[in-house]
Coordinates of C-alpha atoms in Angstrom, one line a residue:
X1380 CA -22.9 -14.8 20.9
X1381 CA -21.9 -17.1 18.1
X1382 CA -18.7 -17.7 16.7
X1383 CA -16.5 -19.0 14.2
X1384 CA -13.8 -21.7 14.3
X1385 CA -11.2 -22.0 11.7
X1386 CA -9.9 -25.9 12.4
X1387 CA -6.7 -27.0 10.9
X1388 CA -5.2 -24.1 9.4
X1389 CA -1.4 -23.0 9.0
X1390 CA -1.0 -20.0 11.3
X1391 CA 1.8 -17.5 9.9
X1392 CA 2.7 -15.4 12.4
X1393 CA 5.3 -13.6 14.2
X1394 CA 8.2 -15.5 12.2
X1395 CA 6.9 -18.8 12.4
X1396 CA 4.0 -21.3 10.6
X1397 CA 2.4 -23.4 13.0
X1398 CA -0.7 -25.8 12.6
X1399 CA -3.5 -24.2 14.7
X1400 CA -7.2 -23.8 15.4
X1401 CA -8.5 -20.2 15.8
X1402 CA -11.5 -19.1 17.3
X1403 CA -13.1 -16.0 16.4
X1404 CA -15.9 -14.1 18.8
X1405 CA -17.5 -11.1 17.5
X1406 CA -14.8 -8.9 16.5
X1407 CA -12.0 -10.3 18.1
X1408 CA -10.0 -13.2 18.1
X1409 CA -10.9 -15.3 21.3
X1410 CA -8.6 -18.1 21.3
X1411 CA -5.5 -20.1 19.4
X1412 CA -4.3 -23.2 20.1
X1413 CA -3.2 -26.5 18.6
X1414 CA -6.7 -28.0 18.6
X1415 CA -9.9 -26.2 19.7
X1416 CA -12.9 -28.3 20.2
X1417 CA -16.2 -27.0 18.5
X1418 CA -19.1 -26.1 20.5
X1419 CA -22.9 -25.7 19.3
X1420 CA -22.0 -21.8 18.8
X1421 CA -19.5 -22.4 16.5
X1422 CA -19.8 -22.2 12.3
X1423 CA -16.8 -24.3 11.8
X1424 CA -14.6 -23.6 8.7
X1425 CA -12.5 -26.4 7.5
X1426 CA -8.2 -24.9 6.7
X1427 CA -6.8 -27.8 5.8
X1428 CA -3.7 -27.4 3.8
X1429 CA -4.2 -23.1 3.9
X1430 CA -2.5 -20.6 5.2
X1431 CA -4.2 -18.1 8.0
X1432 CA -2.7 -14.9 7.9
X1433 CA -3.0 -11.7 9.4
X1434 CA -4.9 -9.1 6.5
X1435 CA -2.5 -7.1 4.7
X1436 CA -2.6 -3.5 5.9
X1437 CA -1.8 -1.5 2.9
X1438 CA -0.5 1.8 3.7
X1439 CA -0.6 3.6 0.7
X1440 CA -3.4 3.7 -1.8
X1441 CA -5.7 6.3 -3.9
X1442 CA -9.2 5.7 -4.1
X1443 CA -10.0 8.6 -5.9
X1444 CA -13.1 9.9 -3.9
X1445 CA -13.7 12.5 -3.9
X1446 CA -13.7 14.2 -7.3
X1447 CA -12.2 11.4 -9.6
X1448 CA -14.8 8.6 -9.2
X1449 CA -15.1 7.8 -12.6
X1450 CA -11.6 6.2 -11.9
X1451 CA -12.7 4.4 -8.5
X1452 CA -14.6 4.7 -5.3
X1453 CA -14.1 3.9 -1.5
X1454 CA -16.7 1.1 -2.2
X1455 CA -15.3 -0.2 -5.4
X1456 CA -12.0 -0.2 -4.5
X1457 CA -12.2 -1.4 -1.0
X1458 CA -13.9 -4.5 -2.0
X1459 CA -11.1 -5.0 -4.7
X1460 CA -9.1 -5.1 -1.7
X1461 CA -10.8 -7.5 0.5
X1462 CA -10.8 -10.0 -2.7
X1463 CA -7.2 -9.4 -2.4
X1464 CA -6.8 -10.4 1.1
X1465 CA -6.2 -6.5 2.1
X1466 CA -8.1 -5.6 5.5
X1467 CA -6.9 -2.0 6.4
X1468 CA -5.8 0.7 4.1
X1469 CA -4.6 4.4 4.5
X1470 CA -5.6 6.6 1.9
X1471 CA -3.4 9.3 0.3
X1472 CA -4.7 13.3 -0.1
X1473 CA -4.6 13.8 -4.0
X1474 CA -8.3 13.9 -4.6
X1475 CA -10.6 16.4 -5.6
X1476 CA -10.8 18.7 -3.6
X1477 CA -7.4 17.8 -2.0
X1478 CA -7.6 16.6 1.5
X1479 CA -5.4 19.3 3.0
X1480 CA -7.6 20.6 5.9
X1481 CA -9.7 19.0 8.9
X1482 CA -12.7 19.4 7.2
X1483 CA -11.4 17.5 4.1
X1484 CA -10.9 14.8 6.5
X1485 CA -13.8 14.5 8.2
X1486 CA -15.8 14.3 5.1
X1487 CA -13.5 11.1 3.7
X1488 CA -14.2 9.9 7.2
X1489 CA -17.8 10.0 6.7
X1490 CA -17.5 8.4 3.3
X1491 CA -15.8 5.5 4.7
X1492 CA -18.0 4.9 7.7
X1493 CA -21.1 4.6 4.8
X1494 CA -19.0 2.7 2.3
X1495 CA -15.9 0.9 2.9
X1496 CA -15.2 -2.7 2.8
X1497 CA -12.2 -2.6 4.8
X1498 CA -10.8 -0.6 7.7
X1499 CA -9.8 2.6 7.0
X1500 CA -7.4 5.8 7.7
X1501 CA -6.6 8.9 5.7
X1502 CA -3.4 11.5 5.2
X1503 CA -3.7 15.0 5.5
X1504 CA -2.0 16.4 2.5
X1505 CA 0.9 18.8 3.4
X1506 CA 1.0 22.6 1.7
X1507 CA 3.2 25.2 2.3
X1508 CA 0.7 27.2 4.1
X1509 CA -1.3 24.7 6.4
X1510 CA 1.4 24.0 9.2
X1511 CA -1.4 24.8 11.7
X1512 CA -3.6 22.1 10.7
X1513 CA -0.6 19.7 10.7
X1514 CA 0.3 21.2 14.4
X1515 CA -3.4 20.3 15.3
X1516 CA -3.8 16.9 14.3
X1517 CA -5.4 14.4 16.0
X1518 CA -2.5 11.7 17.3
X1519 CA -4.7 8.8 17.5
X1520 CA -7.0 9.1 14.6
X1521 CA -5.1 10.3 11.7
X1522 CA -2.3 7.8 10.1
X1523 CA 0.3 10.8 8.8
X1524 CA 1.2 13.8 6.8
X1525 CA 2.0 13.3 2.9
X1526 CA 4.6 15.3 1.6
X1527 CA 5.0 15.3 -2.4
X1528 CA 8.7 16.5 -2.3
X1529 CA 9.2 18.2 -6.1
X1530 CA 6.8 15.6 -7.9
X1531 CA 3.4 16.7 -7.9
X1532 CA 1.4 20.2 -8.8
X1533 CA -1.0 22.5 -7.3
X1534 CA -1.0 22.9 -3.5
X1535 CA 0.3 19.4 -2.7
X1536 CA 3.7 20.2 -4.1
X1537 CA 6.2 21.6 -1.2
X1538 CA 9.5 23.0 -2.2
X1539 CA 10.0 25.8 -0.4
X1540 CA 12.7 24.7 2.0
X1541 CA 11.7 26.9 5.2
X1542 CA 7.8 25.2 4.8
X1543 CA 9.9 21.9 4.7
X1544 CA 11.8 22.2 7.8
X1545 CA 8.8 23.7 9.5
X1546 CA 6.5 20.6 8.5
X1547 CA 9.3 17.7 9.6
X1548 CA 9.9 20.5 12.9
X1549 CA 6.4 20.4 14.1
X1550 CA 4.3 17.2 12.4
X1551 CA 3.1 15.9 15.5
X1552 CA 2.4 12.4 13.4
X1553 CA 4.1 10.3 11.0
X1554 CA 5.5 12.1 7.8
X1555 CA 5.1 10.3 4.7
X1556 CA 7.0 11.1 1.6
X1557 CA 7.1 10.8 -2.3
X1558 CA 10.8 11.3 -3.3
X1559 CA 11.3 12.7 -6.8
X1560 CA 13.4 15.9 -7.5
X1561 CA 11.5 18.5 -9.8
X1562 CA 14.1 20.3 -10.9
X1563 CA 16.3 16.9 -12.0
X1564 CA 13.1 15.6 -13.7
X1565 CA 12.8 19.0 -15.8
X1566 CA 16.5 19.0 -16.7
X1567 CA 16.0 15.2 -18.2
X1568 CA 12.7 16.7 -20.2
X1569 CA 15.1 19.4 -21.4
X1570 CA 17.8 16.9 -22.7
X1571 CA 15.9 14.9 -24.8
X1572 CA 14.1 18.3 -26.3
X1573 CA 17.6 19.5 -27.1
X1574 CA 18.3 16.0 -28.7
X1575 CA 15.4 16.6 -30.7
X1576 CA 13.5 13.4 -28.8
X1577 CA 9.9 13.0 -28.2
X1578 CA 9.2 11.2 -25.0
X1579 CA 7.6 8.1 -25.1
X1580 CA 6.9 5.6 -22.0
X1581 CA 10.7 4.0 -22.8
X1582 CA 11.6 7.2 -21.8
X1583 CA 10.2 7.1 -18.4
X1584 CA 12.2 6.1 -16.3
X1585 CA 15.2 8.0 -17.7
X1586 CA 13.0 11.0 -17.1
X1587 CA 12.3 10.1 -13.6
X1588 CA 15.4 8.7 -13.1
X1589 CA 17.9 7.3 -10.4
X1590 CA 19.4 11.2 -9.8
X1591 CA 15.9 12.6 -9.5
X1592 CA 14.8 9.9 -6.7
X1593 CA 17.6 10.2 -4.6
X1594 CA 18.4 13.7 -4.5
X1595 CA 14.9 14.1 -2.7
X1596 CA 15.1 10.9 -0.9
X1597 CA 18.4 12.1 0.7
X1598 CA 16.8 15.7 1.1
X1599 CA 14.0 13.9 3.0
X1600 CA 16.4 11.6 5.1
X1601 CA 18.7 14.6 6.2
X1602 CA 15.5 16.5 7.3
X1603 CA 14.1 13.7 9.4
X1604 CA 18.0 13.5 11.2
X1605 CA 17.9 16.6 11.8
X1606 CA 14.7 17.2 13.6
X1607 CA 14.6 13.1 14.4
X1608 CA 11.2 13.2 12.6
X1609 CA 9.4 10.1 12.2
X1610 CA 9.4 9.5 8.4
X1611 CA 8.4 6.8 6.0
X1612 CA 9.6 7.1 2.4
X1613 CA 7.3 5.7 0.1
X1614 CA 7.4 3.5 -2.9
X1615 CA 11.5 3.1 -3.0
X1616 CA 12.6 2.2 -6.7
X1617 CA 16.8 2.6 -6.8
X1618 CA 19.3 0.5 -5.8
X1619 CA 21.1 3.8 -5.1
X1620 CA 18.7 5.2 -2.3
X1621 CA 19.1 2.1 -0.3
X1622 CA 22.6 3.3 0.8
X1623 CA 20.1 6.0 3.0
X1624 CA 18.4 3.0 5.1
X1625 CA 19.6 0.9 7.6
X1626 CA 19.1 -2.4 8.4
X1627 CA 17.4 -4.1 11.6
X1628 CA 13.9 -4.8 13.3
X1629 CA 11.7 -1.6 12.6
X1630 CA 10.7 -0.9 16.1
X1631 CA 14.1 0.5 16.5
X1632 CA 13.7 3.4 13.4
X1633 CA 12.8 6.5 13.0
X1634 CA 13.6 6.6 9.5
X1635 CA 11.7 3.9 7.7
X1636 CA 10.8 3.0 3.8
X1637 CA 9.1 0.8 2.0
X1638 CA 8.8 -0.8 -2.0
X1639 CA 5.7 -1.4 -3.6
X1640 CA 4.5 -4.9 -5.5
X1641 CA 4.8 -3.3 -8.8
X1642 CA 8.1 -2.1 -8.4
X1643 CA 9.1 -5.8 -7.4
X1644 CA 7.2 -7.3 -10.0
X1645 CA 8.0 -5.5 -13.3
X1646 CA 11.1 -4.2 -14.8
X1647 CA 11.9 -1.8 -17.9
X1648 CA 12.0 -4.7 -20.2
X1649 CA 8.4 -4.6 -19.6
X1650 CA 7.6 -1.2 -21.1
X1651 CA 7.8 -2.7 -24.7
X1652 CA 4.8 -5.1 -23.7
X1653 CA 2.5 -3.1 -21.3
X1654 CA 3.4 0.7 -22.2
X1655 CA 1.3 3.5 -20.2
X1656 CA -0.4 0.9 -18.6
X1657 CA 2.4 0.8 -16.2
X1658 CA 3.4 4.3 -16.2
X1659 CA 3.6 5.3 -12.8
X1660 CA 5.8 7.6 -10.6
X1661 CA 8.2 7.0 -9.4
X1662 CA 8.9 5.2 -12.8
X1663 CA 9.5 1.1 -12.8
X1664 CA 13.1 0.9 -13.3
X1665 CA 15.7 -1.7 -14.2
X1666 CA 16.2 -5.3 -13.3
X1667 CA 19.1 -4.7 -11.5
X1668 CA 17.2 -1.8 -9.2
X1669 CA 14.1 -4.4 -9.2
X1670 CA 16.5 -7.2 -7.7
X1671 CA 18.2 -4.8 -5.4
X1672 CA 14.7 -4.0 -3.9
X1673 CA 13.8 -7.9 -3.5
X1674 CA 17.3 -8.1 -1.8
X1675 CA 17.0 -5.1 0.5
X1676 CA 13.4 -6.3 1.9
X1677 CA 14.8 -9.8 2.7
X1678 CA 17.9 -7.9 4.6
X1679 CA 15.3 -5.8 6.2
X1680 CA 16.8 -2.5 4.7
X1681 CA 13.3 -1.8 3.6
X1682 CA 10.6 -2.4 6.0
X1683 CA 7.3 -2.4 4.3
X1684 CA 5.5 -3.8 1.5
X1685 CA 2.6 -1.4 -0.4
X1686 CA 0.5 -1.1 -3.3
X1687 CA 0.4 2.6 -4.1
X1688 CA -3.1 1.4 -5.8
X1689 CA -3.8 4.1 -8.0
X1690 CA -6.7 3.4 -10.9
X1691 CA -7.2 5.3 -14.0
X1692 CA -9.7 4.2 -17.0
X1693 CA -8.5 2.3 -19.6
X1694 CA -9.3 5.6 -22.0
X1695 CA -6.7 7.7 -20.2
X1696 CA -4.1 5.2 -20.2
X1697 CA -4.4 5.0 -24.2
X1698 CA -3.5 8.7 -24.5
X1699 CA 0.1 9.5 -25.7
X1700 CA 2.8 9.1 -23.2
X1701 CA 2.8 12.9 -22.1
X1702 CA -1.2 12.9 -21.5
X1703 CA -1.3 9.6 -19.8
X1704 CA -1.8 9.5 -16.2
X1705 CA 0.5 7.6 -13.7
X1706 CA -0.9 4.9 -11.7
X1707 CA -2.2 1.1 -11.8
X1708 CA -4.5 -1.0 -9.9
X1709 CA -3.3 -3.1 -7.7
X1710 CA -4.8 -3.9 -4.5
X1711 CA -6.8 -7.2 -5.7
X1712 CA -3.8 -9.0 -7.3
X1713 CA -0.9 -7.7 -5.0
X1714 CA -0.8 -10.5 -2.4
X1715 CA -0.8 -13.0 -4.7
X1716 CA 2.2 -11.0 -6.6
X1717 CA 3.8 -11.7 -3.3
X1718 CA 3.2 -15.4 -2.9
X1719 CA 4.1 -15.7 -6.5
X1720 CA 7.6 -14.4 -4.9
X1721 CA 7.1 -16.9 -2.1
X1722 CA 6.4 -19.8 -4.8
X1723 CA 9.3 -18.8 -6.8
X1724 CA 11.8 -18.6 -3.8
X1725 CA 12.3 -15.0 -3.3
X1726 CA 10.8 -14.6 0.2
X1727 CA 9.2 -16.9 2.7
X1728 CA 6.1 -16.7 3.6
X1729 CA 6.9 -15.4 6.9
X1730 CA 8.6 -12.2 5.3
X1731 CA 5.9 -11.4 3.5
X1732 CA 3.3 -10.9 6.5
X1733 CA 6.1 -9.4 8.4
X1734 CA 6.2 -6.8 5.3
X1735 CA 2.4 -6.2 5.0
X1736 CA 1.1 -6.8 8.3
X1737 CA 3.4 -6.9 11.2
X1738 CA 5.8 -3.9 10.0
X1739 CA 2.8 -1.8 9.0
X1740 CA 1.3 -2.2 12.5
X1741 CA 4.5 -1.5 14.2
X1742 CA 5.3 1.5 12.4
X1743 CA 2.2 3.4 12.6
X1744 CA 1.5 2.3 15.7
X1745 CA -2.1 0.8 14.8
X1746 CA -4.1 -0.8 17.9
X1747 CA -5.0 -4.0 18.2
X1748 CA -4.3 -5.1 14.5
X1749 CA -1.7 -6.3 12.3
X1750 CA -1.0 -9.9 14.2
X1751 CA -3.0 -12.9 15.1
X1752 CA -2.9 -12.7 18.9
X1753 CA -5.8 -13.4 21.3
X1754 CA -7.8 -10.1 21.8
X1755 CA -6.7 -8.2 18.8
X1756 CA -9.6 -7.7 15.9
X1757 CA -9.8 -10.4 13.8
X1758 CA -8.7 -9.3 10.7
X1759 CA -7.7 -12.4 8.6
X1760 CA -6.8 -14.2 5.2
X1761 CA -7.3 -17.2 4.3
X1762 CA -5.1 -18.5 1.6
X1763 CA -4.9 -22.1 -0.4
X1764 CA -0.8 -22.5 -1.6
X1765 CA -2.1 -25.2 -4.0
X1766 CA -4.7 -23.8 -6.0
X1767 CA -4.4 -21.3 -8.8
X1768 CA -6.0 -17.9 -9.9
X1769 CA -6.6 -16.9 -13.2
X1770 CA -6.6 -12.8 -13.7
X1771 CA -8.8 -11.4 -16.8
X1772 CA -9.4 -7.8 -17.1
X1773 CA -13.1 -9.1 -17.3
X1774 CA -13.4 -10.3 -13.9
X1775 CA -11.5 -7.8 -11.9
X1776 CA -13.1 -5.6 -9.1
X1777 CA -11.7 -2.5 -10.3
X1778 CA -14.1 0.1 -11.1
X1779 CA -11.8 1.0 -14.0
X1780 CA -12.2 -3.2 -15.4
X1781 CA -8.5 -3.3 -16.0
X1782 CA -5.4 -5.0 -14.6
X1783 CA -1.6 -4.9 -15.2
X1784 CA -1.2 -8.8 -14.6
X1785 CA -4.3 -9.7 -17.0
X1786 CA -3.5 -13.5 -18.5
X1787 CA -2.0 -13.9 -15.7
X1788 CA -2.2 -17.4 -13.9
X1789 CA -0.8 -17.1 -10.0
X1790 CA 0.2 -20.1 -7.8
X1791 CA -2.1 -19.5 -5.0
X1792 CA -5.7 -18.3 -4.3
X1793 CA -7.3 -16.4 -1.6
X1794 CA -9.9 -18.2 0.0
X1795 CA -11.5 -16.2 2.8
X1796 CA -11.0 -12.6 4.1
X1797 CA -12.5 -10.9 7.5
X1798 CA -12.4 -8.0 8.9
X1799 CA -13.1 -7.3 12.2
X1800 CA -14.3 -10.9 12.7
X1801 CA -17.0 -10.6 9.9
X1802 CA -16.4 -12.8 6.7
X1803 CA -16.5 -10.3 3.9
X1804 CA -15.5 -12.6 1.0
X1805 CA -15.6 -16.2 0.7
X1806 CA -13.2 -17.0 -2.5
X1807 CA -16.0 -16.1 -4.9
X1808 CA -18.0 -13.3 -3.8
X1809 CA -18.1 -9.9 -1.9
X1810 CA -20.4 -11.1 0.8
X1811 CA -22.6 -7.8 1.3
X1812 CA -23.5 -6.2 3.0
X1813 CA -20.1 -5.4 4.3
X1814 CA -20.8 -3.0 7.5
X1815 CA -17.4 -4.1 9.7
X1816 CA -15.1 -1.6 8.8
X1817 CA -13.7 0.8 11.4
X1818 CA -11.7 3.4 11.7
X1819 CA -8.2 2.6 12.6
X1820 CA -6.7 4.1 15.8
X1821 CA -3.1 4.6 15.9
X1822 CA -1.5 4.5 20.0
X1823 CA 1.0 7.3 20.0

């Protein structure tokens, strides 16, 4: 069996950065040592000056397939992801038709097996009448149940208290929630209407405000405490919500929360420049809220960093505010955005690895991923902190052909990405055919 030997890397793993060599055999990490001698079977990669990290595990993406494939596909967005150092993802159910049945889950897994460049898992979407499907989920194969608590439409909106109680009481897997209170959002819209104001993007964080977020997230936390549910609250955006979560190691928690890269990067000051391009739900809020999220990640009140990657076409985003869809493409540039925070002194590189790889693996109990350990799957990213990456819309890999960080120059460059031991990105190109991806498995 041929092997790959990564020499002279700065290995970032489990809270430390050390000089080390790593040998990959097949789809696994075979050996790690301060110095490994090359054999005749080794392909040697010189990583001098570069960080070698476990690939990012993104627990929240919208790849738009099936039914919305003019925005993105599993093939297109997973390739953008591996170019961005993301080696595994968990995909959301709000597609068409929504992923609310076992058959719909099986369809997605079949699509990913045929087309995905990164490892994959899918959420089942909760509805007010699919409790039997939730109870029958395979604990080892399904990453979680997604509950839209008052901020969705159609079958995926779950507002009935009895239905929510039952889901939180009976789910055999982790529950991930989108927390915005629909009634508060409608009240805020009515206030603007009574004042004779036609909402624009500048009003977005006022419509989907702190009160709407806290009313919903506090309800979810209360239900999780009542039933001792494994709860993960997605994309926290406000300083007030941080009081709901405790600091400490993720292994000690049954209630956890995350922040997303765009809420750490942008603030409401950026609406004037970027308009609907950064319209997302929950809304990007004040610089005070953004700073509170950054601090909460460092203090371990927030546990995971994700993307909530959600592409829409340029044309869709150019519509008036009330018609423009919410969401933005992020997987290709998320790790670079976080490395810029490292460059600026906001995070340590060890903290970034903890929040993007270690903690997702621990929280979801992913089998043998998220760490650089002998015997684990070789999901790795090699990153040069002494090079730069210039971003343009024309050179992004998203199917939608635009990025909210166009014209940004990042102070790092992704050199290589490996998925299950196969190099799938060489710093310039996706290396086709990419057939290394596997479904994630969970040790529950």
